[in-house]
């Protein structure tokens, strides 16, 4: 207990020396008061000359351990659990982690196309398979195949779009199929529609080929010359009849639109041929096509029964100058990601991205974005490059030695980057 200043005058009549014990008590009391108020203003640092003996070693140890753990956790990882409303997945970095092993390989998963089976096709380096995406604000949960299948029990999941969307579909199938007994799964391939079934879970994981989402004369068979492709920008009906009754729909469309500055756009019937279309600037045609798709979703989909997602554009890496490699040949021989934060190359068109945001923003049915563009921008090392096929045939050694003409810097090796896309999708599940 400290002594109040008002108590001191009562001692003035006494001229005799105070006993040593009283002097000691006074000094200690004033020291305690001074120390108490000092502590209230600023905690003692480790360099402080004041040292207070703990009342309990056990309490002191507990308090010290808790404080150390809190400080260490801040240094190691102060991110919160994934919350789609709070976490900006695109803001983060790729971290190399040799201990992270893919859940499958292009030899273990029987459902991969040769186009994306890079190791089978001769790729020797493997580091591209050990990069882990870490958002700055939150922790992205690891993909868990058993949990994913349980969440999909009794449901149909369908990926709709182009060959990049087909890669994401194959990735998802390979991420879950290995925990299912051979007799408990099946795969049926079709020109437009392919279906993987997990019988025990009464689940189907499907892919539907619609590279523009709207109809075109190049859906099947593919017309190689972009100038001869015609898009029926006012109709998705022929494709969309196959989307009805699906529980989770994941759409994408981008790279096929980027074959030129203008798109042959048609209203009405293909029977009108060359007389029925007009050339439109690509972003204009893209907006019309996406509005057609959006109108179908809004007029047909019941959001209480069907969930709709949209995978944002997958960047291409065909210009090595974009990431400062002036001597490079597209993505050929790139072995590490771009480390420059917010890197954005010429293979991602912000105008086209804004069209998607604008159209989706006006829809009645909620659409969840699987935001893959920025995270994939860094991954110049993970494309199929020369370890792929063209026209249904693997590249010859002569073709591999001519990467300027033959390196594929659009599609991705599997396992690889699309596994992370599905990790983000899994987090949204």
mmCIF file of C-alpha atoms in Angstrom, residues 118-271:
data_model
loop_
_atom_site.group_PDB
_atom_site.id
_atom_site.type_symbol
_atom_site.label_atom_id
_atom_site.label_comp_id
_atom_site.label_asym_id
_atom_site.label_seq_id
_atom_site.Cartn_x
_atom_site.Cartn_y
_atom_site.Cartn_z
ATOM 1 C CA UNK A 118 4.281 -33.508 -70.068
ATOM 2 C CA UNK A 119 6.360 -36.101 -68.193
ATOM 3 C CA UNK A 120 5.154 -38.871 -70.483
ATOM 4 C CA UNK A 121 6.027 -36.620 -73.387
ATOM 5 C CA UNK A 122 9.642 -36.223 -72.270
ATOM 6 C CA UNK A 123 9.773 -33.275 -69.874
ATOM 7 C CA UNK A 124 12.732 -33.856 -67.537
ATOM 8 C CA UNK A 125 12.505 -31.022 -64.973
ATOM 9 C CA UNK A 126 9.925 -31.422 -62.205
ATOM 10 C CA UNK A 127 10.137 -28.250 -60.109
ATOM 11 C CA UNK A 128 7.013 -26.806 -61.758
ATOM 12 C CA UNK A 129 4.991 -29.407 -59.818
ATOM 13 C CA UNK A 130 6.168 -28.221 -56.384
ATOM 14 C CA UNK A 131 5.074 -24.594 -56.270
ATOM 15 C CA UNK A 132 2.329 -23.779 -53.782
ATOM 16 C CA UNK A 133 0.076 -20.729 -54.058
ATOM 17 C CA UNK A 134 -0.163 -18.779 -50.795
ATOM 18 C CA UNK A 135 -2.633 -15.888 -50.592
ATOM 19 C CA UNK A 136 -1.411 -13.039 -48.386
ATOM 20 C CA UNK A 137 -4.614 -12.625 -46.421
ATOM 21 C CA UNK A 138 -5.899 -16.139 -45.856
ATOM 22 C CA UNK A 139 -4.974 -19.815 -45.824
ATOM 23 C CA UNK A 140 -6.109 -21.760 -48.871
ATOM 24 C CA UNK A 141 -7.199 -25.226 -47.702
ATOM 25 C CA UNK A 142 -5.428 -28.170 -49.270
ATOM 26 C CA UNK A 143 -7.443 -30.216 -51.714
ATOM 27 C CA UNK A 144 -9.002 -33.183 -49.935
ATOM 28 C CA UNK A 145 -10.410 -35.750 -52.392
ATOM 29 C CA UNK A 146 -12.583 -37.534 -49.819
ATOM 30 C CA UNK A 147 -14.148 -34.280 -48.586
ATOM 31 C CA UNK A 148 -14.652 -33.105 -52.173
ATOM 32 C CA UNK A 149 -16.508 -36.281 -53.119
ATOM 33 C CA UNK A 150 -18.650 -36.109 -49.979
ATOM 34 C CA UNK A 151 -19.637 -32.534 -50.825
ATOM 35 C CA UNK A 152 -20.557 -33.709 -54.333
ATOM 36 C CA UNK A 153 -22.518 -36.741 -53.168
ATOM 37 C CA UNK A 154 -25.671 -37.144 -55.242
ATOM 38 C CA UNK A 155 -24.753 -34.214 -57.479
ATOM 39 C CA UNK A 156 -23.696 -33.485 -61.058
ATOM 40 C CA UNK A 157 -20.688 -31.199 -61.537
ATOM 41 C CA UNK A 158 -20.078 -29.962 -65.077
ATOM 42 C CA UNK A 159 -17.183 -27.968 -66.528
ATOM 43 C CA UNK A 160 -18.274 -26.098 -69.667
ATOM 44 C CA UNK A 161 -15.938 -24.378 -72.119
ATOM 45 C CA UNK A 162 -12.765 -24.870 -74.145
ATOM 46 C CA UNK A 163 -9.675 -27.082 -73.932
ATOM 47 C CA UNK A 164 -8.376 -25.130 -70.918
ATOM 48 C CA UNK A 165 -11.610 -25.918 -69.131
ATOM 49 C CA UNK A 166 -11.169 -29.520 -70.222
ATOM 50 C CA UNK A 167 -7.760 -29.425 -68.525
ATOM 51 C CA UNK A 168 -9.363 -28.197 -65.303
ATOM 52 C CA UNK A 169 -11.936 -30.995 -65.573
ATOM 53 C CA UNK A 170 -9.236 -33.636 -66.086
ATOM 54 C CA UNK A 171 -7.305 -32.189 -63.155
ATOM 55 C CA UNK A 172 -10.366 -32.482 -60.896
ATOM 56 C CA UNK A 173 -11.064 -36.051 -62.006
ATOM 57 C CA UNK A 174 -7.440 -37.054 -61.344
ATOM 58 C CA UNK A 175 -7.492 -35.351 -57.932
ATOM 59 C CA UNK A 176 -10.354 -37.579 -56.752
ATOM 60 C CA UNK A 177 -10.344 -40.775 -58.819
ATOM 61 C CA UNK A 178 -7.425 -42.510 -57.080
ATOM 62 C CA UNK A 179 -9.347 -42.996 -53.817
ATOM 63 C CA UNK A 180 -12.177 -44.780 -55.659
ATOM 64 C CA UNK A 181 -11.891 -48.546 -56.289
ATOM 65 C CA UNK A 182 -11.618 -49.531 -59.947
ATOM 66 C CA UNK A 183 -15.062 -51.115 -59.987
ATOM 67 C CA UNK A 184 -16.550 -47.973 -58.411
ATOM 68 C CA UNK A 185 -15.736 -45.546 -61.225
ATOM 69 C CA UNK A 186 -16.252 -45.166 -64.940
ATOM 70 C CA UNK A 187 -15.437 -42.773 -67.767
ATOM 71 C CA UNK A 188 -17.390 -42.174 -70.945
ATOM 72 C CA UNK A 189 -15.833 -39.885 -73.555
ATOM 73 C CA UNK A 190 -17.762 -38.040 -76.243
ATOM 74 C CA UNK A 191 -17.063 -35.395 -78.885
ATOM 75 C CA UNK A 192 -19.040 -32.802 -76.930
ATOM 76 C CA UNK A 193 -19.897 -34.424 -73.626
ATOM 77 C CA UNK A 194 -17.657 -36.564 -71.389
ATOM 78 C CA UNK A 195 -18.734 -38.053 -68.048
ATOM 79 C CA UNK A 196 -16.733 -39.496 -65.137
ATOM 80 C CA UNK A 197 -18.855 -41.302 -62.535
ATOM 81 C CA UNK A 198 -18.088 -42.128 -58.908
ATOM 82 C CA UNK A 199 -20.700 -44.792 -58.239
ATOM 83 C CA UNK A 200 -20.457 -45.002 -54.442
ATOM 84 C CA UNK A 201 -21.069 -41.250 -54.183
ATOM 85 C CA UNK A 202 -23.714 -41.161 -56.936
ATOM 86 C CA UNK A 203 -21.648 -38.331 -58.398
ATOM 87 C CA UNK A 204 -20.774 -37.384 -61.953
ATOM 88 C CA UNK A 205 -17.954 -35.021 -62.920
ATOM 89 C CA UNK A 206 -18.578 -33.929 -66.485
ATOM 90 C CA UNK A 207 -17.113 -31.824 -69.279
ATOM 91 C CA UNK A 208 -19.070 -30.170 -72.049
ATOM 92 C CA UNK A 209 -17.269 -28.737 -75.084
ATOM 93 C CA UNK A 210 -18.439 -25.196 -75.947
ATOM 94 C CA UNK A 211 -15.341 -23.058 -76.596
ATOM 95 C CA UNK A 212 -17.337 -19.845 -77.191
ATOM 96 C CA UNK A 213 -20.300 -20.838 -74.968
ATOM 97 C CA UNK A 214 -22.477 -19.502 -77.800
ATOM 98 C CA UNK A 215 -22.848 -21.653 -80.914
ATOM 99 C CA UNK A 216 -20.359 -21.547 -83.767
ATOM 100 C CA UNK A 217 -19.618 -23.363 -87.007
ATOM 101 C CA UNK A 218 -16.321 -24.420 -85.413
ATOM 102 C CA UNK A 219 -17.633 -26.279 -82.367
ATOM 103 C CA UNK A 220 -17.258 -29.694 -84.057
ATOM 104 C CA UNK A 221 -15.388 -30.256 -86.244
ATOM 105 C CA UNK A 222 -12.931 -27.477 -85.440
ATOM 106 C CA UNK A 223 -12.122 -25.036 -88.239
ATOM 107 C CA UNK A 224 -8.413 -24.292 -88.056
ATOM 108 C CA UNK A 225 -8.578 -20.950 -89.890
ATOM 109 C CA UNK A 226 -10.040 -18.344 -87.485
ATOM 110 C CA UNK A 227 -11.129 -16.182 -90.428
ATOM 111 C CA UNK A 228 -13.565 -18.907 -91.496
ATOM 112 C CA UNK A 229 -15.147 -19.290 -88.063
ATOM 113 C CA UNK A 230 -18.611 -17.790 -87.601
ATOM 114 C CA UNK A 231 -20.208 -17.267 -84.184
ATOM 115 C CA UNK A 232 -23.940 -17.314 -83.641
ATOM 116 C CA UNK A 233 -23.701 -14.707 -80.897
ATOM 117 C CA UNK A 234 -27.425 -14.677 -80.131
ATOM 118 C CA UNK A 235 -27.867 -18.358 -79.216
ATOM 119 C CA UNK A 236 -26.629 -20.948 -76.727
ATOM 120 C CA UNK A 237 -29.692 -23.188 -77.115
ATOM 121 C CA UNK A 238 -27.992 -26.151 -78.829
ATOM 122 C CA UNK A 239 -25.380 -26.339 -76.076
ATOM 123 C CA UNK A 240 -27.495 -25.229 -73.137
ATOM 124 C CA UNK A 241 -30.012 -28.059 -73.373
ATOM 125 C CA UNK A 242 -27.173 -30.233 -72.024
ATOM 126 C CA UNK A 243 -26.634 -27.947 -68.997
ATOM 127 C CA UNK A 244 -30.159 -28.281 -67.601
ATOM 128 C CA UNK A 245 -30.436 -30.360 -64.420
ATOM 129 C CA UNK A 246 -26.771 -29.946 -63.446
ATOM 130 C CA UNK A 247 -26.152 -29.037 -59.787
ATOM 131 C CA UNK A 248 -22.848 -27.169 -60.197
ATOM 132 C CA UNK A 249 -21.904 -25.489 -63.485
ATOM 133 C CA UNK A 250 -18.419 -24.063 -64.050
ATOM 134 C CA UNK A 251 -18.047 -22.007 -67.245
ATOM 135 C CA UNK A 252 -15.126 -20.434 -69.055
ATOM 136 C CA UNK A 253 -14.487 -18.797 -72.422
ATOM 137 C CA UNK A 254 -11.637 -16.548 -73.486
ATOM 138 C CA UNK A 255 -8.750 -17.849 -75.536
ATOM 139 C CA UNK A 256 -10.803 -18.818 -78.596
ATOM 140 C CA UNK A 257 -12.046 -15.259 -78.855
ATOM 141 C CA UNK A 258 -8.474 -13.969 -79.078
ATOM 142 C CA UNK A 259 -7.668 -15.302 -82.553
ATOM 143 C CA UNK A 260 -7.969 -11.877 -84.183
ATOM 144 C CA UNK A 261 -9.027 -8.273 -83.787
ATOM 145 C CA UNK A 262 -12.450 -8.962 -85.278
ATOM 146 C CA UNK A 263 -14.985 -11.784 -85.020
ATOM 147 C CA UNK A 264 -17.440 -13.022 -87.669
ATOM 148 C CA UNK A 265 -20.730 -12.612 -85.807
ATOM 149 C CA UNK A 266 -24.070 -14.005 -86.919
ATOM 150 C CA UNK A 267 -27.696 -13.427 -85.946
ATOM 151 C CA UNK A 268 -30.215 -16.016 -87.026
ATOM 152 C CA UNK A 269 -29.447 -19.182 -88.991
ATOM 153 C CA UNK A 270 -26.149 -20.551 -90.280
ATOM 154 C CA UNK A 271 -28.075 -21.314 -93.454
#
